[in-house]
Coordinates of C-alpha atoms in Angstrom, one line a residue:
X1 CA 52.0 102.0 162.4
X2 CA 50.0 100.9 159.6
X3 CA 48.2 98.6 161.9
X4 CA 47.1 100.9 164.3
X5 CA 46.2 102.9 161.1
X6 CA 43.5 100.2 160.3
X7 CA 41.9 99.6 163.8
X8 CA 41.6 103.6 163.9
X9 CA 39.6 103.7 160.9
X10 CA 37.7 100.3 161.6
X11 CA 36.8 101.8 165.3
X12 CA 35.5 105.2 163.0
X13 CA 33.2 103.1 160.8
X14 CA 31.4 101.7 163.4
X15 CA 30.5 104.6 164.7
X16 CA 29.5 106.2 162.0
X17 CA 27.6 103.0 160.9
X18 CA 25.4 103.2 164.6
X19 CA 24.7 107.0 164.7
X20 CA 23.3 106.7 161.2
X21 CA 21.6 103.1 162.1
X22 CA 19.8 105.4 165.5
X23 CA 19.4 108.3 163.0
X24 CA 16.9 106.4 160.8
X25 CA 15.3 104.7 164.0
X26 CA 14.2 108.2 165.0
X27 CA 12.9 109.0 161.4
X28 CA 11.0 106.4 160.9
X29 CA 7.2 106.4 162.3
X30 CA 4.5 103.5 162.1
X31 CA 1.3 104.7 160.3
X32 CA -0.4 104.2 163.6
X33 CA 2.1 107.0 165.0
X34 CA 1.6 109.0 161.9
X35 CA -2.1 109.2 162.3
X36 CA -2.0 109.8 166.0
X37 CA 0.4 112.8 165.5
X38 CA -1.8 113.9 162.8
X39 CA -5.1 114.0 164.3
X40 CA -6.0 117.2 166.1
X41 CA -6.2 118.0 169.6
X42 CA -9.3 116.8 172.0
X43 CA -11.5 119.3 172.0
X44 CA -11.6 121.6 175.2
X45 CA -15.4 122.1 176.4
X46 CA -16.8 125.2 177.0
X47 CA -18.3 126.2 180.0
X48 CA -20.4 128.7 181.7
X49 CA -22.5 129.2 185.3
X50 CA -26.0 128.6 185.7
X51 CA -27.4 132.6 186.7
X52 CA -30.5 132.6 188.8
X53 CA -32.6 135.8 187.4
X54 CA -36.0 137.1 185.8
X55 CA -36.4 136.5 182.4
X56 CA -38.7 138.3 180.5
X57 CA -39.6 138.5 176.7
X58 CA -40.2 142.0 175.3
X59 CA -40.8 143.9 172.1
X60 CA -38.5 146.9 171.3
X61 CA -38.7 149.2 168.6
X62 CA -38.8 152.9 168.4
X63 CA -40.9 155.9 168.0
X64 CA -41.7 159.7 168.0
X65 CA -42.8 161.5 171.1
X66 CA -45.4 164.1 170.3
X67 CA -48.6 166.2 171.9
X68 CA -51.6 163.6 171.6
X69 CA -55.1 164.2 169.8
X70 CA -54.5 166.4 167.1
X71 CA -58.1 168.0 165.4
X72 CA -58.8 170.9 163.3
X73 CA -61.0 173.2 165.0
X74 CA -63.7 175.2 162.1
X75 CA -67.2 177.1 163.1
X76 CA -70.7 176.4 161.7
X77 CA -72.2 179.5 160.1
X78 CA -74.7 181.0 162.2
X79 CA -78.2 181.6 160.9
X80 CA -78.4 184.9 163.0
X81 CA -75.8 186.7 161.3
X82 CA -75.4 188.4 157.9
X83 CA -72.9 189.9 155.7
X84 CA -69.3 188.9 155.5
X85 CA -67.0 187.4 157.7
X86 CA -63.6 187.5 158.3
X87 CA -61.1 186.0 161.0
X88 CA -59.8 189.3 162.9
X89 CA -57.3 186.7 165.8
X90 CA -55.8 184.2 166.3
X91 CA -53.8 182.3 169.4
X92 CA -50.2 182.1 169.4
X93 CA -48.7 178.5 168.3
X94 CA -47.9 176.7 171.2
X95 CA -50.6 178.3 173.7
X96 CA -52.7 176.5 175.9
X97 CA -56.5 177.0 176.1
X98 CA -58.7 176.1 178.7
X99 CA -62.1 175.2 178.7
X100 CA -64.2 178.5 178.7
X101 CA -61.4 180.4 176.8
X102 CA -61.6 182.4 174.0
X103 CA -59.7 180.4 171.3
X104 CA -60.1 183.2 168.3
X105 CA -62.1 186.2 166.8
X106 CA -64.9 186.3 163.8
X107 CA -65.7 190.2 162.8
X108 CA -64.7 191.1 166.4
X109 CA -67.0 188.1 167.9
X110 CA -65.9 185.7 170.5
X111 CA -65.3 182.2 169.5
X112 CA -65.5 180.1 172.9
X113 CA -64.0 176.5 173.6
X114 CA -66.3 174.1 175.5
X115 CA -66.1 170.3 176.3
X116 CA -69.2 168.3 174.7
X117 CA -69.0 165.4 172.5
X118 CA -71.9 166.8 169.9
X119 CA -70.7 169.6 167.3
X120 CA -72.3 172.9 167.5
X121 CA -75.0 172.9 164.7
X122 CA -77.4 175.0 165.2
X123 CA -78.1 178.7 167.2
X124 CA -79.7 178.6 170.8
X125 CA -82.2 180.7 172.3
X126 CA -84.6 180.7 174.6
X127 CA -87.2 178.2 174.3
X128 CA -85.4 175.4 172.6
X129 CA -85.3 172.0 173.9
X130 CA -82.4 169.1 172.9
X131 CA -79.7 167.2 174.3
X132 CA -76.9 170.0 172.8
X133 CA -78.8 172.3 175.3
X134 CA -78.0 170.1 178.4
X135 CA -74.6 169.9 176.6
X136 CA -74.0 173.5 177.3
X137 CA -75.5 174.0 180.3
X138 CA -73.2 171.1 181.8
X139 CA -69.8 173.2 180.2
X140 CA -71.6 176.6 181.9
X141 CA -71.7 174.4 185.4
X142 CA -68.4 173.4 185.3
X143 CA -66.8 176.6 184.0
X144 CA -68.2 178.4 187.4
X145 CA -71.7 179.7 185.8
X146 CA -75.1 178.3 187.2
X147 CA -77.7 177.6 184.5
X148 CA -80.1 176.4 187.2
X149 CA -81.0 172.7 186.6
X150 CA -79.2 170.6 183.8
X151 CA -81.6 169.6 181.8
X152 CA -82.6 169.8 177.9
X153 CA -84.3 173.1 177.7
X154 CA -83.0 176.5 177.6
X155 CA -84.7 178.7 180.0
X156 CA -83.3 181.8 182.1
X157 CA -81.5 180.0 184.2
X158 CA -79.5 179.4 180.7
X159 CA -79.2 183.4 179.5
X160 CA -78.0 184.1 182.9
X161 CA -75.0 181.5 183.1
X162 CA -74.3 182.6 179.3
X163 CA -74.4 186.2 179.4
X164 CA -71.5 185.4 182.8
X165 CA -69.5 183.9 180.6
X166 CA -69.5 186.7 178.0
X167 CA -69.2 189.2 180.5
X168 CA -66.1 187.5 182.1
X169 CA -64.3 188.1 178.5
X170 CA -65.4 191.7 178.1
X171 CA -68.2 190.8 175.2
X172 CA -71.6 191.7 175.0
X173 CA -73.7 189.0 174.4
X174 CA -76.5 188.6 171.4
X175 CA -79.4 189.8 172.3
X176 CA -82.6 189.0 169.7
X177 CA -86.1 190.1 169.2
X178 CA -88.8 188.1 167.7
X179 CA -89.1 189.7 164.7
X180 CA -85.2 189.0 164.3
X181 CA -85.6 185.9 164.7
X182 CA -88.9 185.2 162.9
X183 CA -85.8 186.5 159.8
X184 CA -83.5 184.5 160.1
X185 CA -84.9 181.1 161.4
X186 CA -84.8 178.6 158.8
X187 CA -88.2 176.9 157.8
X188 CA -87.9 173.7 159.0
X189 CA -87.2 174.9 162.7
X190 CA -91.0 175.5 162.1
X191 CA -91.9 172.1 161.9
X192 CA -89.9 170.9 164.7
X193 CA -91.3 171.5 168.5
X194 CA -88.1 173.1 170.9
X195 CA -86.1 174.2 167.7
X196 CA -87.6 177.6 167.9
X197 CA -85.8 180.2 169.7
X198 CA -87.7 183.4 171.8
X199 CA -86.5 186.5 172.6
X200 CA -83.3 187.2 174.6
X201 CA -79.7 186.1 174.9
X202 CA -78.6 183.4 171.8
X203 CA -75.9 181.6 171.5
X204 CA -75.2 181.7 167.9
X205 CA -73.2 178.7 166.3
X206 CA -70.5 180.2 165.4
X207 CA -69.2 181.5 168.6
X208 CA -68.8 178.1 170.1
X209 CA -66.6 175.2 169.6
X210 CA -67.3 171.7 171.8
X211 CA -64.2 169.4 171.7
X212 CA -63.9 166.1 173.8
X213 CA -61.6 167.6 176.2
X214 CA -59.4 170.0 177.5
X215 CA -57.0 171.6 178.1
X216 CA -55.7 172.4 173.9
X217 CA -52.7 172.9 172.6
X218 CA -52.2 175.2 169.7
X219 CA -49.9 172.9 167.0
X220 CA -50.6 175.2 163.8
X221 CA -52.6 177.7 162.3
X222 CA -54.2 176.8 158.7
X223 CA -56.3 180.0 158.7
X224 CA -54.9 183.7 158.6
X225 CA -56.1 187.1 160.0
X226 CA -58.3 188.5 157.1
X227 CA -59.4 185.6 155.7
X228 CA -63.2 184.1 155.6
X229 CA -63.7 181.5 158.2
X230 CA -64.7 178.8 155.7
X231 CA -62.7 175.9 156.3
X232 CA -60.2 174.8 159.2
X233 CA -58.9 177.8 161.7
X234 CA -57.1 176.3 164.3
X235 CA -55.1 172.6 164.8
X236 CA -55.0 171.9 168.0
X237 CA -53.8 168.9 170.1
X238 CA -54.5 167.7 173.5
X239 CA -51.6 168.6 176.8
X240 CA -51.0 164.9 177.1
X241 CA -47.8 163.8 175.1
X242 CA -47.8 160.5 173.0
X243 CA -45.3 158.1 171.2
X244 CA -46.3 156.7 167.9
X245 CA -44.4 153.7 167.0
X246 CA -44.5 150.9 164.4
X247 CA -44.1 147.3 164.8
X248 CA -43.1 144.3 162.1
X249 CA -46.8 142.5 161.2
X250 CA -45.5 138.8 162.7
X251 CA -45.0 141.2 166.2
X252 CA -47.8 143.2 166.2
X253 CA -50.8 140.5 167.4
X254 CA -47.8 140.7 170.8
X255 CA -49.0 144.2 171.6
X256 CA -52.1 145.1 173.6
X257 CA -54.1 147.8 174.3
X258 CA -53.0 149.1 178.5
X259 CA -49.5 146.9 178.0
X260 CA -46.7 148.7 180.1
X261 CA -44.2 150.8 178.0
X262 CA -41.0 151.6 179.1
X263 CA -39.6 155.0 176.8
X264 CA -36.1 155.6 177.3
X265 CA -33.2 157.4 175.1
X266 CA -29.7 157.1 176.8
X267 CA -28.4 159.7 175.3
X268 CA -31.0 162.6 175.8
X269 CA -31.3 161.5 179.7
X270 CA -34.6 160.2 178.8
X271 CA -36.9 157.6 180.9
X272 CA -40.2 157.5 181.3
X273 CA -43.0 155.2 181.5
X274 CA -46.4 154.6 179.0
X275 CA -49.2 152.7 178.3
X276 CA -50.3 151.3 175.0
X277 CA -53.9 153.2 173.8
X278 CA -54.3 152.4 170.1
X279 CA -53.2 149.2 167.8
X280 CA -54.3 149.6 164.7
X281 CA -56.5 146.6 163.3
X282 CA -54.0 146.1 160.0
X283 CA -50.5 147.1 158.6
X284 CA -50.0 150.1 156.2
X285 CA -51.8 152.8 158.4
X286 CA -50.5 156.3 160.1
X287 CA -48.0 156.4 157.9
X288 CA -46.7 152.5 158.4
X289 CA -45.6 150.3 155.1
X290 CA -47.4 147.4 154.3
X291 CA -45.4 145.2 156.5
X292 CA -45.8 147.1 159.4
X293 CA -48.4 148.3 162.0
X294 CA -49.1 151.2 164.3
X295 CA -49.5 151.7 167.7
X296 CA -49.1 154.6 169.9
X297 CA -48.0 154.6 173.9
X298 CA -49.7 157.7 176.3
X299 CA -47.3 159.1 178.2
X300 CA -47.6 158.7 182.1
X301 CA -47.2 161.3 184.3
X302 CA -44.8 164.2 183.4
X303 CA -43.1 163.8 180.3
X304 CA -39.3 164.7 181.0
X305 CA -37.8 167.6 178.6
X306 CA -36.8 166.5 175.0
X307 CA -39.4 164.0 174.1
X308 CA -41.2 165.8 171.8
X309 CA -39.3 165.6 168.2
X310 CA -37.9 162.9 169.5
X311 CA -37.0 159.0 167.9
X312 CA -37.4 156.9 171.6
X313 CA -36.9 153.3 172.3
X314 CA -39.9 151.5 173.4
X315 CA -39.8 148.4 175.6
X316 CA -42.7 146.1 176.0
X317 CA -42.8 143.3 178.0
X318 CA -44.7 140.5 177.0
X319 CA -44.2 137.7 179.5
X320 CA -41.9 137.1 182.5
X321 CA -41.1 134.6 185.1
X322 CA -42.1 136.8 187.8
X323 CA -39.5 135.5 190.3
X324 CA -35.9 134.7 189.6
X325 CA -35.4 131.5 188.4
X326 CA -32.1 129.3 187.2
X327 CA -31.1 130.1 183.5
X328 CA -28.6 128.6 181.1
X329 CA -28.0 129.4 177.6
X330 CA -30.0 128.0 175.1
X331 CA -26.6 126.2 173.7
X332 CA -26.6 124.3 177.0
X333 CA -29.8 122.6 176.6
X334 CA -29.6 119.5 174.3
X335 CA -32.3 116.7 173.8
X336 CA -31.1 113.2 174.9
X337 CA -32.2 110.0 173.2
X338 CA -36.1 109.4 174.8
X339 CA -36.7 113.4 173.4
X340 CA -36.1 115.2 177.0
X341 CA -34.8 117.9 177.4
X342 CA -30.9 117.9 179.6
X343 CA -27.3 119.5 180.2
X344 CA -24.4 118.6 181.0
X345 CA -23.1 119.5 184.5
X346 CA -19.3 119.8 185.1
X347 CA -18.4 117.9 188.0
X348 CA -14.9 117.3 188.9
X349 CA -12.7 116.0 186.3
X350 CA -15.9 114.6 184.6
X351 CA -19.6 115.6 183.4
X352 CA -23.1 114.8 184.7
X353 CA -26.1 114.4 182.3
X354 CA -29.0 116.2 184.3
X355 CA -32.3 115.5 182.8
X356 CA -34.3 119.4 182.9
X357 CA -37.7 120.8 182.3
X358 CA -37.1 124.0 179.9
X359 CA -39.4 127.0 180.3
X360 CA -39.7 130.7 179.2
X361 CA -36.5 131.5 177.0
X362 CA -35.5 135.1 176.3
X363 CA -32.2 137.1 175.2
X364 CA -30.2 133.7 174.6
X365 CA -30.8 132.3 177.9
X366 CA -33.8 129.7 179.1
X367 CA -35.4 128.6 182.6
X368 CA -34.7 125.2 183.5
X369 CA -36.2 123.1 186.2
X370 CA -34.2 119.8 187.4
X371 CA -36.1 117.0 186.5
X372 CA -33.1 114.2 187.8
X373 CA -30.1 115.2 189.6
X374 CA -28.6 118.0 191.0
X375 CA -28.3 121.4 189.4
X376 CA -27.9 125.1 191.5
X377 CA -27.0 128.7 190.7
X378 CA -23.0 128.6 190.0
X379 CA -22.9 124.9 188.9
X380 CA -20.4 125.0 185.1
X381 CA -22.5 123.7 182.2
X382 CA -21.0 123.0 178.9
X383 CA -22.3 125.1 176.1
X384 CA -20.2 123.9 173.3
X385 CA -16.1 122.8 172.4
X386 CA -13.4 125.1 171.3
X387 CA -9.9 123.1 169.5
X388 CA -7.8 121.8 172.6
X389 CA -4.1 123.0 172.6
X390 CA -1.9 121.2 170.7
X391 CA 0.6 118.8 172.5
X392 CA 3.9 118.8 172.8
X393 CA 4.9 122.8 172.1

């Protein structure tokens, strides 16, 4: 009993003795293991198609839509009138006036719109000669009223188209004698041949404004019923509609005068197209900072409703491929060891070096030509590694 007692316990402690001996076999790791297990994962690349498309580089910023040429309309005091003066109407804010119109009243006297580039400076009668004469007779012509041949002298043919237009408003027109206007002609119109009116129907120069075009736009009204005409009366703008923007200075020499403009605001429904008509030549003007510069887009077309008031984004392009081309990202293209240009093609279970030519980049992607190799729309590029999974769970 006592022997079998002994081989029992003998049989025990050899096991014991080769679990624990297998137990610290399993524990213990060479440093080489160690470092294996410790070093992380091979990294898993990253990769994306080549796109065929257009690219195109572009300036975007924003802006205000508005009406377009805003002026300040005043009168110049004729020499054929005395006493004083007062405005007696006015347009409504927001009305249109069309060349010919009657854009306001001075002590009951018409005050008619006209397209000319020279400013009304002086009265005209009968007899005068100048190039603000042939002015007038071209805005009679092409309101409907024949002054007889446009030319530089004021002759019947003149009084007849000029007392149709005050007739077609219900005015009478100013009719002076000689010795009226021996009165009230100032001296030096003495000294200068064709600056001396005669007899008959005058256009006196207050009663006519010449702006560059038309149609107007009434935008505000500085001057009030009452008052003396001395200063502004009217601001007016043209019908066309205008964005004004503002560009950073290191953009600005990207912008052109006639670039395309694309004006768009999601969320008003607004798209429309425009044109760039002014740069200015240096930042900190219409209202821009110092590191900033203005330029304002005409409006092609007809505006759509809610651009006026409005903050739009602009979209100029600069350049563009033209035709679609392939693309990767710019992460894609890396420079191999003679200085070229070249990406990494996945093929199979491996990757290709193809040597490329790089062109126009834009929006994170970049045009690339095959120089060496085989590369099409579709093929898997590598763009950069992400951490592999770890092994083992």
């Amino acid at each position: 009993m006592r022997r079998r007692t002994l081989v029992i316990w003998v049989v025990a402690a050899v096991i014991v003795s080769t679990i624990t001996t297998w137990v610290a076999a399993e524990s213990i790791r060479s440093p080489a293991e160690i470092a294996a297990q410790a070093a992380p994962p091979d990294p898993a690349p990253i990769l994306v198609p080549v796109v065929k498309q257009v690219l195109a580089t572009k300036v975007v910023t924003r802006g205000t839509g508005r009406f377009g040429s805003p002026r300040e309309l005043s009168v110049t005091a004729s020499e054929l009138k005395t006493g004083p003066r007062v405005v007696t109407s006015l347009p409504r804010v927001g009305s249109e006036i069309e060349e010919g119109d009657v854009v306001l009243t001075i002590s009951g006297r018409p005050v008619f719109v006209l397209e000319g580039a020279q400013p009304s400076y002086r009265d005209l009668g009968p007899g005068m000669v100048g190039q603000d004469v042939r002015q007038l007779e071209e805005a009679l012509e092409r309101i409907g009223f024949d002054p007889g041949p446009v030319d530089t002298s004021f002759d019947a043919g003149t009084e007849a188209a000029l007392r149709a237009l005050y007739d077609r408003h219900g005015f009478q027109p100013v009719v002076a004698t000689e010795a009226e206007l021996a009165a009230a002609r100032p001296l030096e119109a003495e000294l200068v041949e064709g600056s001396r009116a005669g007899a008959g129907i005058q256009l006196p120069a207050d009663e006519v404004v010449f702006v560059p075009s038309t149609p107007l736009r009434i935008s505000a009204l500085p001057a009030a019923v009452g008052e003396e005409p001395s200063g502004p009366l009217v601001t007016v703008t043209s019908s066309d509609v205008v964005v004004d923007g503002f560009v950073p200075v290191e953009e600005a020499s990207l912008i052109r005068k006639g670039a395309e403009v694309l004006i768009d605001e999601p969320d008003l429904g607004i798209t429309a197209t425009g044109t760039v008509s002014v740069v200015a030549d240096r930042p900190g003007t219409h209202g821009a900072d110092g590191f900033h510069v203005f330029f304002r887009v005409a409006v092609e077309g007809e505006p759509p409703p809610g651009v006026i008031g409005s903050s739009l984004r602009l979209t100029i392009p600069i350049t563009s491929t033209g035709a679609e081309e392939l693309t990767v990202p710019l992460s894609a293209v890396s420079l191999g060891p003679d200085g070229g240009s070249r990406v990494q093609r996945a093929v199979g279970d491996g990757y290709e070096v193809v040597p490329v030519r790089t062109g126009l980049s834009a929006d994170g992607y970049v045009t690339v030509t095959p120089l060496d190799g085989v590369l099409a729309e579709g093929d898997l590029v590598v763009v950069g590694f992400e951490p592999g999974a770890p092994a083992g769970g």
